[in-house]
XYZ file of C-alpha atoms in Angstrom:
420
model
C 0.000 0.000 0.000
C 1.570 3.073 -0.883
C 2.007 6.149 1.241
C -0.505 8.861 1.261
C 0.437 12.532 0.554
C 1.416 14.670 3.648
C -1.431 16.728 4.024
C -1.858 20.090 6.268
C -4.385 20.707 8.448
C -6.757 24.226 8.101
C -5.542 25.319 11.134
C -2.100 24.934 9.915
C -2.696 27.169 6.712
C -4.737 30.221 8.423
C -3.360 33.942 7.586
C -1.652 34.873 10.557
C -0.233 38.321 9.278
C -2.249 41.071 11.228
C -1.631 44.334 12.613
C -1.731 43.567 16.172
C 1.112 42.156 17.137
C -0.519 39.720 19.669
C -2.615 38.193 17.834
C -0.097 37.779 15.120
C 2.134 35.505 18.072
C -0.872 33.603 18.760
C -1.871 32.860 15.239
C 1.796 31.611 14.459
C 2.105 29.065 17.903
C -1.041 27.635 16.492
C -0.622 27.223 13.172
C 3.282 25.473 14.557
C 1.525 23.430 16.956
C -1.329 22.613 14.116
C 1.681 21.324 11.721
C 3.561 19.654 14.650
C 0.425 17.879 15.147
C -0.325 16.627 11.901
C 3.680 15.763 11.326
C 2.774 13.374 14.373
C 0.212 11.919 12.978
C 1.607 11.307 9.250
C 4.710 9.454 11.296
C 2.367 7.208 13.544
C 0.346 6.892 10.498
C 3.463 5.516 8.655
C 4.628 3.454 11.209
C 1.521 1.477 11.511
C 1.744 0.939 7.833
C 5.206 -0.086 7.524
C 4.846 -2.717 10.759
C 2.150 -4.364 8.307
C 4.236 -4.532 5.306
C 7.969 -4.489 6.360
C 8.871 -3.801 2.534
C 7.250 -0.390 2.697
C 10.127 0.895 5.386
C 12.774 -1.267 3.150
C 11.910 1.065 0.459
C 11.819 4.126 2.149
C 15.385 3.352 3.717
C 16.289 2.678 0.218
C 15.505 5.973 -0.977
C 15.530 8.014 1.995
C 19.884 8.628 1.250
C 21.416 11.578 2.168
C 23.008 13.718 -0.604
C 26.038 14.791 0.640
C 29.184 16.302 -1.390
C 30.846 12.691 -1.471
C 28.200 12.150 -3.695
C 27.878 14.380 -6.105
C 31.345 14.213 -6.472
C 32.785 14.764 -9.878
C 35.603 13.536 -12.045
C 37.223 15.313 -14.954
C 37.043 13.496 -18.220
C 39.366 10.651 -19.183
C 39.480 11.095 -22.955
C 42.820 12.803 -23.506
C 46.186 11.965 -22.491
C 46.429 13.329 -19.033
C 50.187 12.303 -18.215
C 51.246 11.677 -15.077
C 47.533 13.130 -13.672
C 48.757 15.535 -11.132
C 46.801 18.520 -12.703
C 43.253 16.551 -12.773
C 40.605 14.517 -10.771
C 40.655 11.346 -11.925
C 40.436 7.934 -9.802
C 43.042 5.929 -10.140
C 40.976 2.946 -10.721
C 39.330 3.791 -13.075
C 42.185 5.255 -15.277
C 43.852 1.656 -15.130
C 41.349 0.017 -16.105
C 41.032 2.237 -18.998
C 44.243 1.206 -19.917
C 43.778 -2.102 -19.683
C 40.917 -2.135 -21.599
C 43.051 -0.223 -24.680
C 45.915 -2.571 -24.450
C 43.619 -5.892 -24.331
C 39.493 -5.251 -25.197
C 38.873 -8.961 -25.308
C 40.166 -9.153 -21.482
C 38.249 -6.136 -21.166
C 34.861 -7.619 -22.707
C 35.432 -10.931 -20.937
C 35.466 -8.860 -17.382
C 32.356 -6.545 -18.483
C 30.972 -9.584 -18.851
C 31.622 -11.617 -15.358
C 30.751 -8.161 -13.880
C 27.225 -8.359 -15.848
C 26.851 -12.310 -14.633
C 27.619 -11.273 -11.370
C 25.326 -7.922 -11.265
C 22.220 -10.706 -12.489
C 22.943 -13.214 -10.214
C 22.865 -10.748 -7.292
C 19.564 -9.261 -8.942
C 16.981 -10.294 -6.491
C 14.767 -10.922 -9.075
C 16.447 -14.010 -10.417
C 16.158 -15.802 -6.905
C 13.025 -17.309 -8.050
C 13.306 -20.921 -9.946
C 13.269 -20.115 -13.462
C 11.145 -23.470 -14.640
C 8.459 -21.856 -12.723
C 8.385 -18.219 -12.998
C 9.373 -18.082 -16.988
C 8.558 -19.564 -19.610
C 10.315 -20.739 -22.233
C 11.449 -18.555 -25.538
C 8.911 -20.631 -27.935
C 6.117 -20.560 -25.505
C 6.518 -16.323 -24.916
C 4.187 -14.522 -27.252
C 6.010 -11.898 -29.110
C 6.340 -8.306 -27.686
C 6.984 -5.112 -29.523
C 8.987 -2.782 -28.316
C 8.045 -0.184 -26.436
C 9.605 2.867 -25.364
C 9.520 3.529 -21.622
C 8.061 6.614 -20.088
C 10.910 8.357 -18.482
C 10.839 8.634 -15.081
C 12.657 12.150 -13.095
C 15.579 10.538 -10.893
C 15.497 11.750 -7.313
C 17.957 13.520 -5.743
C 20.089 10.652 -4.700
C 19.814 8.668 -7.212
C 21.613 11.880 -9.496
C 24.574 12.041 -7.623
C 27.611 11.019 -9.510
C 29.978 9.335 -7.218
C 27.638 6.838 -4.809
C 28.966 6.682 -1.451
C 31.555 3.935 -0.447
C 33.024 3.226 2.506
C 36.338 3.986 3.944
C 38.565 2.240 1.370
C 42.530 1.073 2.028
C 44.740 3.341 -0.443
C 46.348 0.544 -3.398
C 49.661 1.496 -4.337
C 49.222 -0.793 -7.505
C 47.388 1.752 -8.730
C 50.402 4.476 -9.308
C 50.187 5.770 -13.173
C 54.055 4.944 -14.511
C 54.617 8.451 -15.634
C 54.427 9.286 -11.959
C 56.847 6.804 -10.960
C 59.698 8.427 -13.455
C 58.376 11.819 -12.406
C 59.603 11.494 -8.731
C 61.850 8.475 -8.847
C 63.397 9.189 -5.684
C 59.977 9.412 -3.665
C 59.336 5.621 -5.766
C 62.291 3.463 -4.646
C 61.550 0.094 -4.907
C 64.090 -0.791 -2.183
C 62.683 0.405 1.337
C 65.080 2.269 3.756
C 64.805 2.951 7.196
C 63.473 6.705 7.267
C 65.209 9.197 9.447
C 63.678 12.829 10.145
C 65.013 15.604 10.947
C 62.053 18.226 12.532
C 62.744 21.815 12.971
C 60.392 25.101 13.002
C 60.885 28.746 11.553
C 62.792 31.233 13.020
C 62.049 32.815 16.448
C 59.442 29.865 17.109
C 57.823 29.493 20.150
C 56.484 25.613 19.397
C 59.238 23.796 21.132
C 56.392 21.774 22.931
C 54.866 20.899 19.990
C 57.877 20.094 17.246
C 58.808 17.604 20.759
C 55.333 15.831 19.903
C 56.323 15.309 16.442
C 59.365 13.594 17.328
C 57.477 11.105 18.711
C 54.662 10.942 16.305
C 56.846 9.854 13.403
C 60.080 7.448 14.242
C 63.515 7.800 14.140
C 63.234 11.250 14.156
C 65.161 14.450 15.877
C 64.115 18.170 16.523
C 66.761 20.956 16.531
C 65.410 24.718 17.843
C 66.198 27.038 14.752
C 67.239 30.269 15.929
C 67.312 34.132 14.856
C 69.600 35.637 17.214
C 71.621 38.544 15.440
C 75.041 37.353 15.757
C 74.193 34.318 14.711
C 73.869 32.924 10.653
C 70.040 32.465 9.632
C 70.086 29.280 8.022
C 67.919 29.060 5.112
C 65.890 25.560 4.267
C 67.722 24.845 1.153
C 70.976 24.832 3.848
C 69.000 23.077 6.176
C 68.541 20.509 3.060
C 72.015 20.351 2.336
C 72.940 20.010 6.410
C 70.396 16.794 7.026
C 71.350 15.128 3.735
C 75.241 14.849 4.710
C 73.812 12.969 7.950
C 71.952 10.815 6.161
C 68.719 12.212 6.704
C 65.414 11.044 4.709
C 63.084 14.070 5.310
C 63.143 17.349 6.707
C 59.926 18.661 9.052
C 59.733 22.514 9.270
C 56.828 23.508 11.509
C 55.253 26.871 10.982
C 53.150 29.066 13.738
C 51.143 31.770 13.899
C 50.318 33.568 17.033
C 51.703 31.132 18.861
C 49.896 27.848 17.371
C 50.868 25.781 14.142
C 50.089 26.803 10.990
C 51.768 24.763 8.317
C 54.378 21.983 7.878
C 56.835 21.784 5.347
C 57.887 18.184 4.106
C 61.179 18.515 2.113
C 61.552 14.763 0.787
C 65.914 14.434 0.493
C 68.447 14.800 -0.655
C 66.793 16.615 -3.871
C 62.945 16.844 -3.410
C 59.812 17.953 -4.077
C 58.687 20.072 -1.411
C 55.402 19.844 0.061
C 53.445 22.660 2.298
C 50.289 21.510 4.280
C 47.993 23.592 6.346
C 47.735 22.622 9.861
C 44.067 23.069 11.825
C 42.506 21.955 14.668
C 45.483 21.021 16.731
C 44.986 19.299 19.581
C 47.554 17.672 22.027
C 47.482 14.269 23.718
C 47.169 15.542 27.373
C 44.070 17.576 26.411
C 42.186 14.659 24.726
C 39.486 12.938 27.431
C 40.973 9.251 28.328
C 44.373 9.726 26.605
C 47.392 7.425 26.684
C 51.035 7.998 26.278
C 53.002 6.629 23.481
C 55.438 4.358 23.494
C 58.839 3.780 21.596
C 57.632 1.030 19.226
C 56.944 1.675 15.617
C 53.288 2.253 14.804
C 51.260 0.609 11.828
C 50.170 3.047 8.946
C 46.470 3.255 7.878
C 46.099 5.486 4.735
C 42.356 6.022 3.573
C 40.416 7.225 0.438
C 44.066 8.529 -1.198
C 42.440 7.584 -4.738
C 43.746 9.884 -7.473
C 47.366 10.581 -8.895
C 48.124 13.327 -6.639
C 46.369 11.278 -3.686
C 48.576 8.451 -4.409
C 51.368 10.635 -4.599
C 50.589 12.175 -0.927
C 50.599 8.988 0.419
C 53.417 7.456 -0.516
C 55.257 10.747 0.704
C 53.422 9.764 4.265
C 55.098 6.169 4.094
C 58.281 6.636 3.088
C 58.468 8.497 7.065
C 57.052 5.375 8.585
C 59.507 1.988 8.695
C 58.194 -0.678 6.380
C 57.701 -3.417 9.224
C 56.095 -1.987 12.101
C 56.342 -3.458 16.102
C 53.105 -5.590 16.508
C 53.886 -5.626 20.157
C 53.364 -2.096 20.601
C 49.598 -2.007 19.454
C 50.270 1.719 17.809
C 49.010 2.662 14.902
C 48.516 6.282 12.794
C 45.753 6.926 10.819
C 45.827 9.559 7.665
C 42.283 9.579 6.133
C 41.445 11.389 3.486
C 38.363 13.522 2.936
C 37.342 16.025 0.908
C 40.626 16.756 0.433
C 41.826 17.287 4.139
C 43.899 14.754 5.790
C 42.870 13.949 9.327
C 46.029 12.363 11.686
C 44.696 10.529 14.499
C 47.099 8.039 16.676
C 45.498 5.162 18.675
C 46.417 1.754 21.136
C 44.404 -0.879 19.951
C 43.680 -4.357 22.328
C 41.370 -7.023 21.375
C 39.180 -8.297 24.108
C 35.947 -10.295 23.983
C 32.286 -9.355 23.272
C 30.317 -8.503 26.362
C 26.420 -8.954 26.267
C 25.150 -5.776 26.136
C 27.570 -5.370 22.270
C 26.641 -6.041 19.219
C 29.240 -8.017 16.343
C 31.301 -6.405 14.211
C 29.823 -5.595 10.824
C 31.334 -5.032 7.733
C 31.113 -2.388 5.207
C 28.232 -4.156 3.434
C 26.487 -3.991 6.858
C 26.789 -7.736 7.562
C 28.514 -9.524 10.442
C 31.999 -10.532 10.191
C 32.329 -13.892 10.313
C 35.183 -15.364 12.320
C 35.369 -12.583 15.020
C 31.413 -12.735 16.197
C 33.322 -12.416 19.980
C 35.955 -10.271 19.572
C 36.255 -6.219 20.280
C 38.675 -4.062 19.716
C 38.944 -1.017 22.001
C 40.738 2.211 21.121
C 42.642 4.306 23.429
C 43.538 7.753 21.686
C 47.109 8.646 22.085
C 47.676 12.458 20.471
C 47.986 14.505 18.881
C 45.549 15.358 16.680
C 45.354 17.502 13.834
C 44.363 18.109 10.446
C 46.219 18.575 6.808
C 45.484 19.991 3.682
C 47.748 20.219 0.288
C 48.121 23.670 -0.273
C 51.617 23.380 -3.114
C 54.081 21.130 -3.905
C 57.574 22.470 -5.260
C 59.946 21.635 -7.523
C 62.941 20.403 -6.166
C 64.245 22.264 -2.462
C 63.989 25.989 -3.693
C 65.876 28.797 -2.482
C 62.665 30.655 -2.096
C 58.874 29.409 -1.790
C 56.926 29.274 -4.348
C 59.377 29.711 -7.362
C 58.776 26.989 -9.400
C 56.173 24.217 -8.681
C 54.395 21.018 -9.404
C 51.085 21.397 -8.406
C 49.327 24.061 -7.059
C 46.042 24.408 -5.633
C 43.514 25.936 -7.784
C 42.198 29.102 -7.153
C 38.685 28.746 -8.705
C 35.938 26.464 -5.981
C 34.032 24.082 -7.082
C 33.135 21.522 -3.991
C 32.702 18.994 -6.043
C 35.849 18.209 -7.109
C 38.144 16.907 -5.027
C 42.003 16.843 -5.630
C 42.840 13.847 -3.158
């Protein structure tokens, strides 16, 4: 039975727009309590429908999806050659398998195919035993065609870019020309990473640059100073300084008014150099039911990094982590990605077992996990907290900011497009 049509009540739709003010304040609370009331009733109304046919609230969960800017996300088009795809929003995926499907279209036709067996099979629809529900091709009279009305999609169902959940970021995925781009930042051998953290000059975030240092491993903070009889060391020197000692990276921490600001990533010995926004900063002690971190190195949890210049961001995250991490430790960072800002959260992890009162662990499809129906994890935030944002990425370690660069954000907004 299908839903009837909200309807208002007369009370609700009286003029209430008089000269005396008074009267005007009465006529409006009862013309809000008038459509409060019949709001109530239209929900109780609905409920009693739905509790009689279950499939009625199925559909309206079906439909009832919010639109949000994940959504209605956008791509740019993947017709022309697009290089090494810094410059555009594309997904990663999909550009491979656009590839793949230029260099071999019979693997390509054979996969659209399994995908089309697979989207049937799943099809409700074709549940049913097919010697009793059809009939056979002989026995079918014959149909003409017919040209469907065309129905207006809703709101939800226009959005270009469905929602999926939080997705692990595939390094498989990395276009080639992006690999020769930045060949040092693409090593296929893994090296222990060693950072060296420092801040601009006349900084007061000692305090903070000291969190850092034990946010990311193997690394070492050295207070830049200003004084006048002393040589102002420029980052390009810096560079130069950290990549004698065998340094990996170089951390420059920027404040204003006392509070970061930005971070500088200089990958060594010879670049690119990235500059992030810093916001909503937050340290450990100040977080409700904190822990403190220990020495051991944490796992690394990138999320939703799913274009070129995502992929790119990432890997300059994991080249400052160590490639094998220490289990024992239960650490592990978090960098998730959305809507282009980057959200760093650390966390202790232990596994206990299910009390009553707790539901099991369910999936992304919204299913239970099988194999861990009584098992828990609990968190324990560690700090800090704080959030990125790509604002430029240089060309090589340049004497001053800004000179030449790689990618740029763009200046025009459009919030559907997302660079990350």
């Amino acid at each position: 039975m299908a839903l009837k049509k909200f309807r208002a009540s007369p009370k609700s739709t009286q003029p209430f727009k008089t000269g005396n003010r008074e009267r005007r304040q009465k006529l409006h609370i009862t013309r809000k309590k008038a459509l409060d009331n019949t709001r109530r009733d239209e929900r109780f109304r609905r409920r009693r429908e739905e509790d009689k046919d279950p499939s009625l609230r199925e559909e309206r969960l079906r439909k009832n999806v919010p639109l949000t800017l994940e959504r209605k996300r956008v791509w740019d088009d993947l017709d022309d050659d697009i290089g090494d795809g810094l410059g555009v929003s594309v997904d990663a995926e999909r550009l491979k398998r656009q590839k793949l499907d230029q260099d071999d279209p019979l693997d390509a036709d054979e996969a659209h195919s399994i995908q089309q067996e697979d989207a049937e099979s799943s099809d409700p629809a074709n549940d049913r035993d097919s010697m009793i529900d059809s009939a056979s091709e002989s026995d079918r009279p014959p149909t003409k065609p017919s040209n469907p009305p065309k129905r207006h999609k809703s709101a939800s169902e226009r959005a270009t870019s469905p929602t999926t959940p939080n997705q692990s970021t595939n390094f498989d995925l990395t276009p080639s020309a992006l690999t020769t781009r930045f060949p040092t930042l693409f090593s296929t051998t893994p090296s222990l990473p060693k950072t060296l953290i420092t801040t601009s000059l006349n900084s007061t975030l000692h305090t903070e640059a000291h969190l850092l240092t034990t946010l990311f491993p193997n690394s070492i903070y050295i207070p830049r100073s200003a004084h006048r009889h002393s040589h102002k060391y420029s980052l390009r020197e810096i560079a130069s300084f950290a990549t004698n000692r065998a340094y990996t990276s170089l951390f420059v921490l920027k404040e204003d008014q006392k509070k970061p600001t930005g971070l500088t990533f200089v990958h060594l010995p010879a670049g690119p150099t990235f500059h992030f926004s810093i916001s909503n900063w937050v340290e450990g002690k100040k977080l409700p039911g904190h822990g403190r971190p220990t020495d051991h190195n944490p796992e690394l949890i990138l999320n939703n990094f799913r274009t070129p210049l995502g992929l790119l961001t990432a890997h300059l995250f994991r080249s400052v982590f160590p490639p094998q991490p220490d289990f024992q430790g239960r650490q592990v960072v978090t960098l998730h990605n959305q809507r282009d800002y980057i959200f760093l959260r650390r966390h202790r992890y232990i596994f206990r077992e299910k009390r009553e009162s707790e539901k099991s662990v369910i999936g992304p499809d919204g299913k239970e996990v099988k194999g861990v129906e009584g098992i828990r994890a609990g968190l324990q935030e560690l700090g800090p907290r704080f959030t990125l944002k790509l604002r430029r990425i240089d060309k090589g370690i340049q004497r001053a900011s800004g000179q030449e660069w790689e990618w740029k954000g763009r200046m025009e907004k459009q919030r559907t497009k997302f660079q990350l």
